[in-house]
């Protein structure tokens, strides 16, 4: 979050095998970054967990939130508190 200057949302997840198999709780991290920062994000994730499961998809439209702050920060502008 600090290294890329973006916000994130975490969800609680659980994984396992079947209804009687061992289960494990884990965090799901959801963030939006631009395509320029994808390789940097992969490097950061690999430093934390080399076996992380990563899902990427294109987003056509985003409104408000930290992304707006991130984009304006890249242009050298600040927006104040969000």
mmCIF file with all atom_site columns, C-alpha atoms in Angstrom:
data_model
loop_
_atom_site.group_PDB
_atom_site.id
_atom_site.type_symbol
_atom_site.label_atom_id
_atom_site.label_alt_id
_atom_site.label_comp_id
_atom_site.label_asym_id
_atom_site.label_entity_id
_atom_site.label_seq_id
_atom_site.pdbx_PDB_ins_code
_atom_site.Cartn_x
_atom_site.Cartn_y
_atom_site.Cartn_z
_atom_site.occupancy
_atom_site.B_iso_or_equiv
_atom_site.pdbx_formal_charge
_atom_site.auth_seq_id
_atom_site.auth_comp_id
_atom_site.auth_asym_id
_atom_site.auth_atom_id
_atom_site.pdbx_PDB_model_num
ATOM 1  C CA . UNK A 1 1  ? 0.000   0.000   0.000   1.00 0.00 ? 1  UNK A CA 1
ATOM 2  C CA . UNK A 1 2  ? 2.730   2.443   0.964   1.00 0.00 ? 2  UNK A CA 1
ATOM 3  C CA . UNK A 1 3  ? 5.171   1.406   -1.761  1.00 0.00 ? 3  UNK A CA 1
ATOM 4  C CA . UNK A 1 4  ? 2.622   1.797   -4.583  1.00 0.00 ? 4  UNK A CA 1
ATOM 5  C CA . UNK A 1 5  ? 0.600   4.601   -3.037  1.00 0.00 ? 5  UNK A CA 1
ATOM 6  C CA . UNK A 1 6  ? -2.732  2.820   -3.480  1.00 0.00 ? 6  UNK A CA 1
ATOM 7  C CA . UNK A 1 7  ? -5.515  1.725   -1.154  1.00 0.00 ? 7  UNK A CA 1
ATOM 8  C CA . UNK A 1 8  ? -6.732  -1.785  -0.599  1.00 0.00 ? 8  UNK A CA 1
ATOM 9  C CA . UNK A 1 9  ? -9.596  -3.724  0.861   1.00 0.00 ? 9  UNK A CA 1
ATOM 10 C CA . UNK A 1 10 ? -9.173  -6.997  2.741   1.00 0.00 ? 10 UNK A CA 1
ATOM 11 C CA . UNK A 1 11 ? -11.700 -9.809  2.989   1.00 0.00 ? 11 UNK A CA 1
ATOM 12 C CA . UNK A 1 12 ? -11.577 -12.880 5.209   1.00 0.00 ? 12 UNK A CA 1
ATOM 13 C CA . UNK A 1 13 ? -11.425 -16.122 3.269   1.00 0.00 ? 13 UNK A CA 1
ATOM 14 C CA . UNK A 1 14 ? -11.307 -19.825 4.055   1.00 0.00 ? 14 UNK A CA 1
ATOM 15 C CA . UNK A 1 15 ? -9.937  -22.689 2.000   1.00 0.00 ? 15 UNK A CA 1
ATOM 16 C CA . UNK A 1 16 ? -10.013 -26.429 2.382   1.00 0.00 ? 16 UNK A CA 1
ATOM 17 C CA . UNK A 1 17 ? -10.870 -29.780 0.858   1.00 0.00 ? 17 UNK A CA 1
ATOM 18 C CA . UNK A 1 18 ? -14.385 -31.141 1.160   1.00 0.00 ? 18 UNK A CA 1
ATOM 19 C CA . UNK A 1 19 ? -16.667 -30.719 4.157   1.00 0.00 ? 19 UNK A CA 1
ATOM 20 C CA . UNK A 1 20 ? -14.519 -32.839 6.509   1.00 0.00 ? 20 UNK A CA 1
ATOM 21 C CA . UNK A 1 21 ? -11.041 -31.877 5.294   1.00 0.00 ? 21 UNK A CA 1
ATOM 22 C CA . UNK A 1 22 ? -8.662  -29.408 6.917   1.00 0.00 ? 22 UNK A CA 1
ATOM 23 C CA . UNK A 1 23 ? -9.551  -25.757 6.475   1.00 0.00 ? 23 UNK A CA 1
ATOM 24 C CA . UNK A 1 24 ? -7.370  -22.686 6.683   1.00 0.00 ? 24 UNK A CA 1
ATOM 25 C CA . UNK A 1 25 ? -8.330  -19.025 7.063   1.00 0.00 ? 25 UNK A CA 1
ATOM 26 C CA . UNK A 1 26 ? -6.554  -16.388 4.984   1.00 0.00 ? 26 UNK A CA 1
ATOM 27 C CA . UNK A 1 27 ? -6.876  -12.776 3.855   1.00 0.00 ? 27 UNK A CA 1
ATOM 28 C CA . UNK A 1 28 ? -8.007  -11.750 0.377   1.00 0.00 ? 28 UNK A CA 1
ATOM 29 C CA . UNK A 1 29 ? -6.525  -8.429  -0.720  1.00 0.00 ? 29 UNK A CA 1
ATOM 30 C CA . UNK A 1 30 ? -8.353  -6.417  -3.361  1.00 0.00 ? 30 UNK A CA 1
ATOM 31 C CA . UNK A 1 31 ? -6.741  -3.356  -4.946  1.00 0.00 ? 31 UNK A CA 1
ATOM 32 C CA . UNK A 1 32 ? -6.809  -1.413  -8.189  1.00 0.00 ? 32 UNK A CA 1
ATOM 33 C CA . UNK A 1 33 ? -3.548  -0.416  -9.863  1.00 0.00 ? 33 UNK A CA 1
ATOM 34 C CA . UNK A 1 34 ? -2.614  0.821   -13.306 1.00 0.00 ? 34 UNK A CA 1
ATOM 35 C CA . UNK A 1 35 ? -0.892  -1.446  -15.790 1.00 0.00 ? 35 UNK A CA 1
ATOM 36 C CA . UNK A 1 36 ? 2.460   0.291   -15.292 1.00 0.00 ? 36 UNK A CA 1
ATOM 37 C CA . UNK A 1 37 ? 2.629   -0.936  -11.672 1.00 0.00 ? 37 UNK A CA 1
ATOM 38 C CA . UNK A 1 38 ? 1.680   -4.585  -12.321 1.00 0.00 ? 38 UNK A CA 1
ATOM 39 C CA . UNK A 1 39 ? 5.260   -5.917  -12.342 1.00 0.00 ? 39 UNK A CA 1
ATOM 40 C CA . UNK A 1 40 ? 6.082   -3.960  -9.193  1.00 0.00 ? 40 UNK A CA 1
ATOM 41 C CA . UNK A 1 41 ? 2.973   -5.404  -7.517  1.00 0.00 ? 41 UNK A CA 1
ATOM 42 C CA . UNK A 1 42 ? 4.024   -8.942  -8.492  1.00 0.00 ? 42 UNK A CA 1
ATOM 43 C CA . UNK A 1 43 ? 7.480   -8.330  -6.981  1.00 0.00 ? 43 UNK A CA 1
ATOM 44 C CA . UNK A 1 44 ? 5.971   -7.065  -3.722  1.00 0.00 ? 44 UNK A CA 1
ATOM 45 C CA . UNK A 1 45 ? 3.580   -10.032 -3.503  1.00 0.00 ? 45 UNK A CA 1
ATOM 46 C CA . UNK A 1 46 ? 6.345   -12.548 -4.212  1.00 0.00 ? 46 UNK A CA 1
ATOM 47 C CA . UNK A 1 47 ? 8.473   -11.072 -1.395  1.00 0.00 ? 47 UNK A CA 1
ATOM 48 C CA . UNK A 1 48 ? 5.561   -11.690 0.992   1.00 0.00 ? 48 UNK A CA 1
ATOM 49 C CA . UNK A 1 49 ? 4.198   -15.006 -0.358  1.00 0.00 ? 49 UNK A CA 1
ATOM 50 C CA . UNK A 1 50 ? 5.789   -16.775 -3.315  1.00 0.00 ? 50 UNK A CA 1
ATOM 51 C CA . UNK A 1 51 ? 2.766   -19.124 -3.514  1.00 0.00 ? 51 UNK A CA 1
ATOM 52 C CA . UNK A 1 52 ? 0.128   -16.369 -3.574  1.00 0.00 ? 52 UNK A CA 1
ATOM 53 C CA . UNK A 1 53 ? -2.856  -16.852 -5.871  1.00 0.00 ? 53 UNK A CA 1
ATOM 54 C CA . UNK A 1 54 ? -3.264  -13.714 -8.013  1.00 0.00 ? 54 UNK A CA 1
ATOM 55 C CA . UNK A 1 55 ? -6.222  -12.812 -10.205 1.00 0.00 ? 55 UNK A CA 1
ATOM 56 C CA . UNK A 1 56 ? -5.925  -9.906  -12.650 1.00 0.00 ? 56 UNK A CA 1
ATOM 57 C CA . UNK A 1 57 ? -8.609  -8.416  -14.843 1.00 0.00 ? 57 UNK A CA 1
ATOM 58 C CA . UNK A 1 58 ? -9.137  -5.245  -16.841 1.00 0.00 ? 58 UNK A CA 1
ATOM 59 C CA . UNK A 1 59 ? -11.324 -2.555  -15.359 1.00 0.00 ? 59 UNK A CA 1
ATOM 60 C CA . UNK A 1 60 ? -13.044 -0.200  -17.768 1.00 0.00 ? 60 UNK A CA 1
ATOM 61 C CA . UNK A 1 61 ? -14.393 2.279   -15.269 1.00 0.00 ? 61 UNK A CA 1
ATOM 62 C CA . UNK A 1 62 ? -13.570 3.329   -11.696 1.00 0.00 ? 62 UNK A CA 1
ATOM 63 C CA . UNK A 1 63 ? -15.098 6.231   -9.812  1.00 0.00 ? 63 UNK A CA 1
ATOM 64 C CA . UNK A 1 64 ? -13.824 7.993   -6.693  1.00 0.00 ? 64 UNK A CA 1
ATOM 65 C CA . UNK A 1 65 ? -11.906 6.574   -3.785  1.00 0.00 ? 65 UNK A CA 1
ATOM 66 C CA . UNK A 1 66 ? -8.167  6.186   -3.492  1.00 0.00 ? 66 UNK A CA 1
ATOM 67 C CA . UNK A 1 67 ? -7.682  5.606   -7.228  1.00 0.00 ? 67 UNK A CA 1
ATOM 68 C CA . UNK A 1 68 ? -8.645  9.227   -7.877  1.00 0.00 ? 68 UNK A CA 1
ATOM 69 C CA . UNK A 1 69 ? -6.053  10.288  -5.282  1.00 0.00 ? 69 UNK A CA 1
ATOM 70 C CA . UNK A 1 70 ? -3.452  7.970   -6.851  1.00 0.00 ? 70 UNK A CA 1
ATOM 71 C CA . UNK A 1 71 ? -3.956  9.306   -10.357 1.00 0.00 ? 71 UNK A CA 1
ATOM 72 C CA . UNK A 1 72 ? -3.837  12.940  -9.251  1.00 0.00 ? 72 UNK A CA 1
ATOM 73 C CA . UNK A 1 73 ? -0.758  12.215  -7.104  1.00 0.00 ? 73 UNK A CA 1
ATOM 74 C CA . UNK A 1 74 ? 1.007   10.950  -10.230 1.00 0.00 ? 74 UNK A CA 1
ATOM 75 C CA . UNK A 1 75 ? 0.322   14.292  -11.900 1.00 0.00 ? 75 UNK A CA 1
ATOM 76 C CA . UNK A 1 76 ? 1.902   16.117  -8.958  1.00 0.00 ? 76 UNK A CA 1
ATOM 77 C CA . UNK A 1 77 ? -1.412  17.236  -7.463  1.00 0.00 ? 77 UNK A CA 1
ATOM 78 C CA . UNK A 1 78 ? -2.842  16.537  -4.014  1.00 0.00 ? 78 UNK A CA 1
ATOM 79 C CA . UNK A 1 79 ? -6.493  16.240  -3.109  1.00 0.00 ? 79 UNK A CA 1
ATOM 80 C CA . UNK A 1 80 ? -6.462  16.354  0.700   1.00 0.00 ? 80 UNK A CA 1
ATOM 81 C CA . UNK A 1 81 ? -8.065  13.702  2.882   1.00 0.00 ? 81 UNK A CA 1
ATOM 82 C CA . UNK A 1 82 ? -10.238 11.038  1.313   1.00 0.00 ? 82 UNK A CA 1
#
